[in-house]
């Protein structure tokens, strides 16, 4: 077989955990992983929604431990490579060593889009362990193309064998993606990846724009299963790539079966673009803020749409959830003064 023109990276069993409060069980992840492997998906990512070591009171306890998930999925992937995500601050070098020992082939180290320096140590550890090390920039719409290119170059200097930008808020238009991927591919001589979210209904279009600008790896989830409005829809992406003549090495018929399986067994319902997902995308605010925004808006008697817009104006990012109640109180005070 010729090398795929586009490598599909499937984080259904990691990003999708956000939609079910990290409660997927062993049978669910084993069955989907086996179906993805049978379809020829090159890379299957597994883990708590926030990655290795993240199961906690703060972001939610997972139903399964990292060890249980890694062992279960590794056994279900005779052909596909297994991947994991880690965020410095949640995971440690010990978690990385344990993950590689349990069969992880690819480890992605993620940081906020302007904070690539925090990935240095962990990328080095992954290389020492013999796994493939990739660097990820989160909330990438909050940095210019030039800034992202500089940050990606730093990660390559630290040992990253690939770099990826996440459209964490689903904020991009295709031209935004084109500008950023073009800048990054000019700055690094490593595979570039794109991870889209579907808040504005553009995840597939943005993924195609990324490929046309030089990206070689695209993330996508079965039925779009992921946080908020969901991710790029895997089976749709591969179908569109097939129409465009891009070889992926994936059997589309078997992939469609895997997506049907995912809808039946993994999710209460496929993701949808509701009003909160829409305004979070427009405002460039992390979709995972939905629940605390709704709670704070109700507490202070303000409209959640207005609160998302205000959080976007303040450029609030994941980890700054404590600002949500403050912003709601400020909005309520402004309303009282009008």
mmCIF file of C-alpha atoms in Angstrom, residues 41-260:
data_model
loop_
_atom_site.group_PDB
_atom_site.id
_atom_site.type_symbol
_atom_site.label_atom_id
_atom_site.label_comp_id
_atom_site.label_asym_id
_atom_site.label_seq_id
_atom_site.Cartn_x
_atom_site.Cartn_y
_atom_site.Cartn_z
ATOM 1 C CA UNK A 41 -8.025 4.057 10.964
ATOM 2 C CA UNK A 42 -4.285 4.760 11.350
ATOM 3 C CA UNK A 43 -4.292 6.298 14.841
ATOM 4 C CA UNK A 44 -6.825 5.830 17.660
ATOM 5 C CA UNK A 45 -6.547 8.083 20.715
ATOM 6 C CA UNK A 46 -7.762 6.993 24.144
ATOM 7 C CA UNK A 47 -8.051 8.607 27.553
ATOM 8 C CA UNK A 48 -9.859 10.875 29.952
ATOM 9 C CA UNK A 49 -11.178 13.908 28.079
ATOM 10 C CA UNK A 50 -8.395 16.052 29.547
ATOM 11 C CA UNK A 51 -5.742 13.434 28.936
ATOM 12 C CA UNK A 52 -3.388 11.337 31.046
ATOM 13 C CA UNK A 53 -3.560 11.900 34.792
ATOM 14 C CA UNK A 54 -6.551 14.236 34.547
ATOM 15 C CA UNK A 55 -9.202 12.218 36.379
ATOM 16 C CA UNK A 56 -9.978 14.470 39.334
ATOM 17 C CA UNK A 57 -12.662 16.336 41.232
ATOM 18 C CA UNK A 58 -11.791 19.531 39.350
ATOM 19 C CA UNK A 59 -12.501 18.273 35.811
ATOM 20 C CA UNK A 60 -14.344 15.039 36.550
ATOM 21 C CA UNK A 61 -13.426 11.562 37.695
ATOM 22 C CA UNK A 62 -13.223 9.025 34.901
ATOM 23 C CA UNK A 63 -15.075 5.727 35.099
ATOM 24 C CA UNK A 64 -11.875 3.896 34.152
ATOM 25 C CA UNK A 65 -8.291 4.518 35.189
ATOM 26 C CA UNK A 66 -5.646 5.390 32.603
ATOM 27 C CA UNK A 67 -4.229 1.877 32.962
ATOM 28 C CA UNK A 68 -7.598 0.249 32.325
ATOM 29 C CA UNK A 69 -8.245 2.349 29.225
ATOM 30 C CA UNK A 70 -4.788 1.902 27.751
ATOM 31 C CA UNK A 71 -4.687 -1.847 28.321
ATOM 32 C CA UNK A 72 -8.195 -2.392 26.952
ATOM 33 C CA UNK A 73 -7.675 -0.371 23.790
ATOM 34 C CA UNK A 74 -4.181 -1.685 23.108
ATOM 35 C CA UNK A 75 -5.588 -5.215 22.956
ATOM 36 C CA UNK A 76 -8.235 -4.063 20.456
ATOM 37 C CA UNK A 77 -5.746 -2.467 18.035
ATOM 38 C CA UNK A 78 -3.709 -5.152 16.238
ATOM 39 C CA UNK A 79 -3.058 -2.739 13.347
ATOM 40 C CA UNK A 80 -3.811 0.835 14.391
ATOM 41 C CA UNK A 81 -1.392 2.925 16.421
ATOM 42 C CA UNK A 82 -2.568 4.005 19.883
ATOM 43 C CA UNK A 83 -2.272 7.634 20.965
ATOM 44 C CA UNK A 84 -2.694 9.577 24.193
ATOM 45 C CA UNK A 85 -2.886 13.264 25.113
ATOM 46 C CA UNK A 86 -1.228 14.919 28.080
ATOM 47 C CA UNK A 87 -1.393 18.417 29.510
ATOM 48 C CA UNK A 88 1.509 19.530 31.707
ATOM 49 C CA UNK A 89 0.050 20.113 35.153
ATOM 50 C CA UNK A 90 -2.248 17.101 34.916
ATOM 51 C CA UNK A 91 0.179 14.445 33.765
ATOM 52 C CA UNK A 92 3.772 13.899 34.848
ATOM 53 C CA UNK A 93 6.778 12.086 33.429
ATOM 54 C CA UNK A 94 5.674 9.068 35.438
ATOM 55 C CA UNK A 95 2.356 9.049 33.565
ATOM 56 C CA UNK A 96 4.230 9.233 30.266
ATOM 57 C CA UNK A 97 6.473 6.313 31.150
ATOM 58 C CA UNK A 98 3.488 4.258 32.226
ATOM 59 C CA UNK A 99 1.579 5.075 29.025
ATOM 60 C CA UNK A 100 4.440 4.053 26.750
ATOM 61 C CA UNK A 101 4.983 0.903 28.788
ATOM 62 C CA UNK A 102 1.336 0.024 28.168
ATOM 63 C CA UNK A 103 1.689 0.382 24.430
ATOM 64 C CA UNK A 104 1.089 4.016 23.508
ATOM 65 C CA UNK A 105 2.755 4.760 20.176
ATOM 66 C CA UNK A 106 2.014 8.495 19.896
ATOM 67 C CA UNK A 107 1.882 11.022 22.737
ATOM 68 C CA UNK A 108 0.635 14.547 22.217
ATOM 69 C CA UNK A 109 1.736 17.234 24.669
ATOM 70 C CA UNK A 110 -0.716 20.146 24.745
ATOM 71 C CA UNK A 111 -0.314 23.733 25.909
ATOM 72 C CA UNK A 112 -2.122 27.040 25.525
ATOM 73 C CA UNK A 113 -1.275 28.546 22.141
ATOM 74 C CA UNK A 114 1.308 31.002 23.496
ATOM 75 C CA UNK A 115 2.891 28.721 26.100
ATOM 76 C CA UNK A 116 4.844 26.116 24.105
ATOM 77 C CA UNK A 117 7.773 26.394 26.518
ATOM 78 C CA UNK A 118 5.912 24.212 29.056
ATOM 79 C CA UNK A 119 6.095 21.256 26.643
ATOM 80 C CA UNK A 120 9.893 21.077 26.504
ATOM 81 C CA UNK A 121 10.554 18.580 29.285
ATOM 82 C CA UNK A 122 7.718 16.235 28.362
ATOM 83 C CA UNK A 123 8.515 16.148 24.647
ATOM 84 C CA UNK A 124 12.071 15.212 25.588
ATOM 85 C CA UNK A 125 10.890 12.399 27.858
ATOM 86 C CA UNK A 126 8.655 10.951 25.131
ATOM 87 C CA UNK A 127 11.551 10.899 22.665
ATOM 88 C CA UNK A 128 13.734 9.168 25.245
ATOM 89 C CA UNK A 129 11.034 6.523 25.690
ATOM 90 C CA UNK A 130 10.959 5.810 21.956
ATOM 91 C CA UNK A 131 7.376 6.915 21.289
ATOM 92 C CA UNK A 132 6.385 9.518 18.716
ATOM 93 C CA UNK A 133 6.211 12.966 20.317
ATOM 94 C CA UNK A 134 3.802 15.595 19.019
ATOM 95 C CA UNK A 135 3.199 19.136 20.241
ATOM 96 C CA UNK A 136 -0.283 20.663 20.423
ATOM 97 C CA UNK A 137 -1.368 24.302 20.724
ATOM 98 C CA UNK A 138 -4.812 24.777 22.288
ATOM 99 C CA UNK A 139 -7.217 27.709 21.699
ATOM 100 C CA UNK A 140 -5.114 28.491 18.637
ATOM 101 C CA UNK A 141 -7.485 31.198 17.367
ATOM 102 C CA UNK A 142 -6.139 33.412 20.171
ATOM 103 C CA UNK A 143 -2.734 33.714 18.448
ATOM 104 C CA UNK A 144 -1.768 35.120 15.056
ATOM 105 C CA UNK A 145 -0.410 32.882 12.286
ATOM 106 C CA UNK A 146 3.071 34.228 12.965
ATOM 107 C CA UNK A 147 2.829 33.552 16.694
ATOM 108 C CA UNK A 148 1.615 30.007 16.089
ATOM 109 C CA UNK A 149 4.466 29.377 13.660
ATOM 110 C CA UNK A 150 6.966 30.568 16.272
ATOM 111 C CA UNK A 151 5.419 28.398 18.971
ATOM 112 C CA UNK A 152 5.418 25.342 16.705
ATOM 113 C CA UNK A 153 9.054 25.933 15.835
ATOM 114 C CA UNK A 154 9.852 25.954 19.550
ATOM 115 C CA UNK A 155 8.156 22.580 20.012
ATOM 116 C CA UNK A 156 10.044 21.080 17.083
ATOM 117 C CA UNK A 157 13.218 22.371 18.710
ATOM 118 C CA UNK A 158 12.212 20.532 21.885
ATOM 119 C CA UNK A 159 11.870 17.262 19.963
ATOM 120 C CA UNK A 160 8.322 17.265 18.559
ATOM 121 C CA UNK A 161 8.029 15.044 15.488
ATOM 122 C CA UNK A 162 4.761 16.699 14.527
ATOM 123 C CA UNK A 163 2.742 19.744 15.580
ATOM 124 C CA UNK A 164 -1.002 20.298 15.810
ATOM 125 C CA UNK A 165 -3.288 23.281 16.326
ATOM 126 C CA UNK A 166 -6.651 22.827 18.039
ATOM 127 C CA UNK A 167 -9.602 25.043 17.148
ATOM 128 C CA UNK A 168 -10.770 24.491 20.717
ATOM 129 C CA UNK A 169 -13.679 26.944 20.521
ATOM 130 C CA UNK A 170 -14.798 26.114 16.974
ATOM 131 C CA UNK A 171 -14.118 29.748 16.029
ATOM 132 C CA UNK A 172 -12.282 29.448 12.717
ATOM 133 C CA UNK A 173 -13.437 30.215 9.207
ATOM 134 C CA UNK A 174 -11.610 28.347 6.407
ATOM 135 C CA UNK A 175 -9.477 31.380 5.560
ATOM 136 C CA UNK A 176 -8.321 31.565 9.184
ATOM 137 C CA UNK A 177 -7.148 27.966 8.982
ATOM 138 C CA UNK A 178 -5.423 28.549 5.648
ATOM 139 C CA UNK A 179 -3.421 31.472 7.028
ATOM 140 C CA UNK A 180 -2.294 29.573 10.117
ATOM 141 C CA UNK A 181 -1.415 26.260 8.499
ATOM 142 C CA UNK A 182 0.432 28.068 5.705
ATOM 143 C CA UNK A 183 2.544 29.946 8.252
ATOM 144 C CA UNK A 184 3.266 26.823 10.299
ATOM 145 C CA UNK A 185 4.231 24.627 7.339
ATOM 146 C CA UNK A 186 6.647 27.329 6.213
ATOM 147 C CA UNK A 187 8.246 27.408 9.672
ATOM 148 C CA UNK A 188 8.652 23.698 10.478
ATOM 149 C CA UNK A 189 9.806 20.677 8.517
ATOM 150 C CA UNK A 190 7.542 18.251 10.355
ATOM 151 C CA UNK A 191 3.999 16.957 9.778
ATOM 152 C CA UNK A 192 1.364 19.549 10.696
ATOM 153 C CA UNK A 193 -2.036 18.520 12.081
ATOM 154 C CA UNK A 194 -5.390 20.241 12.536
ATOM 155 C CA UNK A 195 -8.097 19.465 15.126
ATOM 156 C CA UNK A 196 -11.437 21.126 14.439
ATOM 157 C CA UNK A 197 -14.587 21.716 16.464
ATOM 158 C CA UNK A 198 -17.958 22.253 14.827
ATOM 159 C CA UNK A 199 -19.509 25.231 16.645
ATOM 160 C CA UNK A 200 -20.061 27.123 13.393
ATOM 161 C CA UNK A 201 -20.720 24.019 11.297
ATOM 162 C CA UNK A 202 -17.371 24.401 9.513
ATOM 163 C CA UNK A 203 -15.248 21.612 10.982
ATOM 164 C CA UNK A 204 -15.065 19.558 7.775
ATOM 165 C CA UNK A 205 -14.557 22.633 5.583
ATOM 166 C CA UNK A 206 -11.830 23.877 7.921
ATOM 167 C CA UNK A 207 -10.144 20.468 7.817
ATOM 168 C CA UNK A 208 -10.118 20.537 4.015
ATOM 169 C CA UNK A 209 -8.671 24.057 4.129
ATOM 170 C CA UNK A 210 -5.937 22.750 6.423
ATOM 171 C CA UNK A 211 -5.053 19.967 3.988
ATOM 172 C CA UNK A 212 -4.985 22.335 1.046
ATOM 173 C CA UNK A 213 -2.621 24.602 3.018
ATOM 174 C CA UNK A 214 -0.220 21.739 3.738
ATOM 175 C CA UNK A 215 -1.495 19.860 6.797
ATOM 176 C CA UNK A 216 -0.892 16.120 6.598
ATOM 177 C CA UNK A 217 -2.728 14.921 9.724
ATOM 178 C CA UNK A 218 -6.401 15.631 10.491
ATOM 179 C CA UNK A 219 -8.280 14.804 13.698
ATOM 180 C CA UNK A 220 -11.866 13.595 13.455
ATOM 181 C CA UNK A 221 -14.365 11.722 15.651
ATOM 182 C CA UNK A 222 -17.105 9.252 14.795
ATOM 183 C CA UNK A 223 -20.381 11.179 14.451
ATOM 184 C CA UNK A 224 -18.390 14.198 15.633
ATOM 185 C CA UNK A 225 -18.488 12.799 19.211
ATOM 186 C CA UNK A 226 -16.723 15.410 21.336
ATOM 187 C CA UNK A 227 -17.056 18.395 23.616
ATOM 188 C CA UNK A 228 -19.804 20.963 23.001
ATOM 189 C CA UNK A 229 -20.910 21.004 19.360
ATOM 190 C CA UNK A 230 -18.532 18.154 18.672
ATOM 191 C CA UNK A 231 -15.518 17.642 16.448
ATOM 192 C CA UNK A 232 -14.929 17.182 12.751
ATOM 193 C CA UNK A 233 -17.153 14.232 11.783
ATOM 194 C CA UNK A 234 -14.868 11.342 10.904
ATOM 195 C CA UNK A 235 -16.934 9.427 8.374
ATOM 196 C CA UNK A 236 -17.968 12.628 6.581
ATOM 197 C CA UNK A 237 -14.370 13.833 6.442
ATOM 198 C CA UNK A 238 -13.136 10.570 4.916
ATOM 199 C CA UNK A 239 -15.989 10.564 2.390
ATOM 200 C CA UNK A 240 -15.134 14.118 1.322
ATOM 201 C CA UNK A 241 -11.447 13.248 1.115
ATOM 202 C CA UNK A 242 -12.345 10.301 -1.104
ATOM 203 C CA UNK A 243 -14.319 12.639 -3.380
ATOM 204 C CA UNK A 244 -11.294 14.931 -3.552
ATOM 205 C CA UNK A 245 -8.925 12.077 -4.368
ATOM 206 C CA UNK A 246 -6.974 12.111 -1.111
ATOM 207 C CA UNK A 247 -5.840 8.613 -0.129
ATOM 208 C CA UNK A 248 -6.340 7.775 3.573
ATOM 209 C CA UNK A 249 -6.025 3.987 3.581
ATOM 210 C CA UNK A 250 -9.386 3.738 5.384
ATOM 211 C CA UNK A 251 -12.216 1.471 4.237
ATOM 212 C CA UNK A 252 -15.107 3.955 4.112
ATOM 213 C CA UNK A 253 -17.814 1.278 4.283
ATOM 214 C CA UNK A 254 -16.329 -0.241 7.433
ATOM 215 C CA UNK A 255 -15.770 3.240 8.830
ATOM 216 C CA UNK A 256 -19.461 4.014 8.327
ATOM 217 C CA UNK A 257 -20.247 0.838 10.269
ATOM 218 C CA UNK A 258 -17.920 2.004 13.058
ATOM 219 C CA UNK A 259 -19.688 5.376 13.154
ATOM 220 C CA UNK A 260 -23.076 3.649 13.382
#
